[in-house]
mmCIF file of C-alpha atoms in Angstrom:
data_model
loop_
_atom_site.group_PDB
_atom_site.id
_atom_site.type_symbol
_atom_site.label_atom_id
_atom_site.label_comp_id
_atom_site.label_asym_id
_atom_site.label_seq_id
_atom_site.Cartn_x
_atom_site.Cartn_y
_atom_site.Cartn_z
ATOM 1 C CA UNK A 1 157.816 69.950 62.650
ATOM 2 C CA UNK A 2 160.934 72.280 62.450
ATOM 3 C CA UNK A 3 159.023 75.017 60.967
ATOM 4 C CA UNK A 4 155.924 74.873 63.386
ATOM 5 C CA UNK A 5 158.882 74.186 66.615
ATOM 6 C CA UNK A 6 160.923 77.477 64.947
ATOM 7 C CA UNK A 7 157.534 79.485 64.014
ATOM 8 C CA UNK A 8 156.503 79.194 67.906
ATOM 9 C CA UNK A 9 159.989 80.286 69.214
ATOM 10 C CA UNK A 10 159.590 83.116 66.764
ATOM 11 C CA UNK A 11 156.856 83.574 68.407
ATOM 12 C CA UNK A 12 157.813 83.313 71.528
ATOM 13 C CA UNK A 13 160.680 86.444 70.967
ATOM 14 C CA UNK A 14 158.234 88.692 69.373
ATOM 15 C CA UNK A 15 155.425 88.483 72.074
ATOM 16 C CA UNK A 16 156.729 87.213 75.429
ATOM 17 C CA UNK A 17 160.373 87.829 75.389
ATOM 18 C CA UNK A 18 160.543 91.579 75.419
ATOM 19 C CA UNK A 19 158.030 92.022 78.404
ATOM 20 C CA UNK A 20 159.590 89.446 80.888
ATOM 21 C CA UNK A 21 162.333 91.809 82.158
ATOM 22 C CA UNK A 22 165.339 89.902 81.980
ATOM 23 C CA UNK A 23 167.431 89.088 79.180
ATOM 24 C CA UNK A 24 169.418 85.469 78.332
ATOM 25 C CA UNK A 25 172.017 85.365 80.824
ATOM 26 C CA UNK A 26 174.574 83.289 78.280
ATOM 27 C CA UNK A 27 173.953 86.021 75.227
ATOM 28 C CA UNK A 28 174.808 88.823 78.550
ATOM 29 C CA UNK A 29 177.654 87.143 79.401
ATOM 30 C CA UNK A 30 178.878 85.756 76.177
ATOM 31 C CA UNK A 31 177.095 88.297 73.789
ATOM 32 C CA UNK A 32 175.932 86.174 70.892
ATOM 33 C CA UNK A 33 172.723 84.468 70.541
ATOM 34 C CA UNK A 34 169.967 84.153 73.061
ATOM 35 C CA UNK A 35 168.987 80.607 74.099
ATOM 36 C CA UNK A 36 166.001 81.195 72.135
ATOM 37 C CA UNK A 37 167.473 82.193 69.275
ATOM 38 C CA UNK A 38 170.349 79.074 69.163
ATOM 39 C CA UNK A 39 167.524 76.872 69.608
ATOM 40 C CA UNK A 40 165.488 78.180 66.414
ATOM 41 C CA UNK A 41 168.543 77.455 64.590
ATOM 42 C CA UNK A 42 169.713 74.524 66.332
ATOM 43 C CA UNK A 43 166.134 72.840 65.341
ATOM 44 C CA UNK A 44 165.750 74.487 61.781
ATOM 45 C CA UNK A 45 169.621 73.418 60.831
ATOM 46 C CA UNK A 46 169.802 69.936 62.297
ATOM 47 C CA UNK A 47 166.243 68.619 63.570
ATOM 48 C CA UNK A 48 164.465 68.622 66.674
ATOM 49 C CA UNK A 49 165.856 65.093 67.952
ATOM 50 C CA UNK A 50 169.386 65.478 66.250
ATOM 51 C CA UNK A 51 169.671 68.841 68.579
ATOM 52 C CA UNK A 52 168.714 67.798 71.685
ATOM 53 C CA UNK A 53 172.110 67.368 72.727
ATOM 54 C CA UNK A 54 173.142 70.907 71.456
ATOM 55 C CA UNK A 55 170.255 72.495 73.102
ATOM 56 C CA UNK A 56 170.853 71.097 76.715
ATOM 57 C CA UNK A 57 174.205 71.582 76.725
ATOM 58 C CA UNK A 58 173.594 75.286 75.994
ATOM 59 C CA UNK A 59 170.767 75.300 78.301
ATOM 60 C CA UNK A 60 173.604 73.819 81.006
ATOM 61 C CA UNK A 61 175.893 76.884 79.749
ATOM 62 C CA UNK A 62 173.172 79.549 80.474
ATOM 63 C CA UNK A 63 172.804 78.273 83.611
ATOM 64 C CA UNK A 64 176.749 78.298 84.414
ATOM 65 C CA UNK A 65 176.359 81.897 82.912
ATOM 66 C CA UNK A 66 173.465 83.093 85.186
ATOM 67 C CA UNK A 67 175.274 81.494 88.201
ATOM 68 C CA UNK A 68 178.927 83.435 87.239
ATOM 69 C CA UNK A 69 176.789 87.318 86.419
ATOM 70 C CA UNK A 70 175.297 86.176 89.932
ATOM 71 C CA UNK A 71 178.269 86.059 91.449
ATOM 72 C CA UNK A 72 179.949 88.780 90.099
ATOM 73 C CA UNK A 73 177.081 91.500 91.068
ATOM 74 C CA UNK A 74 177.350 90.319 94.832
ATOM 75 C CA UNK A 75 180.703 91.075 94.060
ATOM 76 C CA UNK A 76 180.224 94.479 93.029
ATOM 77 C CA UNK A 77 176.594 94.965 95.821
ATOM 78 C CA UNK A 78 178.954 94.404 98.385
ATOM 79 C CA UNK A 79 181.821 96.425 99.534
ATOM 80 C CA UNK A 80 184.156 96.545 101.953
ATOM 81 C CA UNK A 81 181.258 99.171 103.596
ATOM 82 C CA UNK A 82 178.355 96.990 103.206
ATOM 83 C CA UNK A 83 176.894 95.874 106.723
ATOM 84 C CA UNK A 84 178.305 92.943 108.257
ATOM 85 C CA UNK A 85 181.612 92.958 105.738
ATOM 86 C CA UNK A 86 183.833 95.230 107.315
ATOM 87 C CA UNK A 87 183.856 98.909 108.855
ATOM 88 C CA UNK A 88 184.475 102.368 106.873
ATOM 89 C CA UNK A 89 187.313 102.238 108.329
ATOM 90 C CA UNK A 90 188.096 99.707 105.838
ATOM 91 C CA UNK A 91 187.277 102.381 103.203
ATOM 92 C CA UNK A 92 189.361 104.935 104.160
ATOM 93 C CA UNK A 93 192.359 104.074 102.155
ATOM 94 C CA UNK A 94 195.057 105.607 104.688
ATOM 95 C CA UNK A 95 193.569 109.318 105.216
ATOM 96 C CA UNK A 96 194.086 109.826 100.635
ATOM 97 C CA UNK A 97 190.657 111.587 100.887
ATOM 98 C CA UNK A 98 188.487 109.357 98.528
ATOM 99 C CA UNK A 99 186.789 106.407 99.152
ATOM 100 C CA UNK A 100 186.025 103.973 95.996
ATOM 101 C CA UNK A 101 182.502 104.167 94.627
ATOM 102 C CA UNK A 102 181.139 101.098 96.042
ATOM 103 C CA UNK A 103 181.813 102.358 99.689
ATOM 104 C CA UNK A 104 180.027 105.805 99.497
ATOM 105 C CA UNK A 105 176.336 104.255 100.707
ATOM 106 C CA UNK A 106 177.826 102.105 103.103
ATOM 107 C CA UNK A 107 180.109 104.744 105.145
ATOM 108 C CA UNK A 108 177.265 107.161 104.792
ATOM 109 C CA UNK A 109 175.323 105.303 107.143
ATOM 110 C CA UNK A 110 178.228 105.694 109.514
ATOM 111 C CA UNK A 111 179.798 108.862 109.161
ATOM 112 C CA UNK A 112 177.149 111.330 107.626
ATOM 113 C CA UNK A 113 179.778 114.270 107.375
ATOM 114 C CA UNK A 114 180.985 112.595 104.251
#
């Protein structure tokens, strides 16, 4: 049963994986493994029922890890300039002449001398 559970997850890299368009949000954020690929282990080192417990916990941690990359690219899609967030005004950083990176689509709208 490991071989045919591991076999399919091989499977499962080679032929699915690649066209879905996303990649394993823990090996992203962690590097590492994919989920995939700690399962195939997981189940070829210790057993399908003696890893269940390894396997959801790390399904639990990609989760945590898709959640935190989440977070962190609203972070970065949303600067000070961003409608609703704040004005360029907020951008302007005291008449120094450069505006960060993040605030050059938002003030655009605004001001389209810049």
């Amino acid at each position: 049963m490991r071989k045919l559970l591991a076999f399919t997850i091989s499977v499962y890299q080679r032929r699915l994986s690649p066209h879905k368009g996303f990649m394993c949000a823990h090996k992203g954020l962690h590097k590492g493994d994919s989920c995939s690929e700690f399962t195939k282990k997981k189940i070829l080192d210790k057993g399908v029922f003696s890893s269940l417990k390894d396997i959801r916990q790390r399904f639990s941690d990609c989760r945590e890890a898709a959640q935190t990359i989440q977070r962190s690219s609203l972070k970065y899609q949303r600067g000070d300039c961003d409608l609703g967030i704040g004005g360029c005004d907020s951008c302007d950083l005291g008449g120094k002449g450069s505006l960060p990176l993040d605030c050059y689509s938002g003030c655009d709208i605004f001001h389209s001398d810049r």
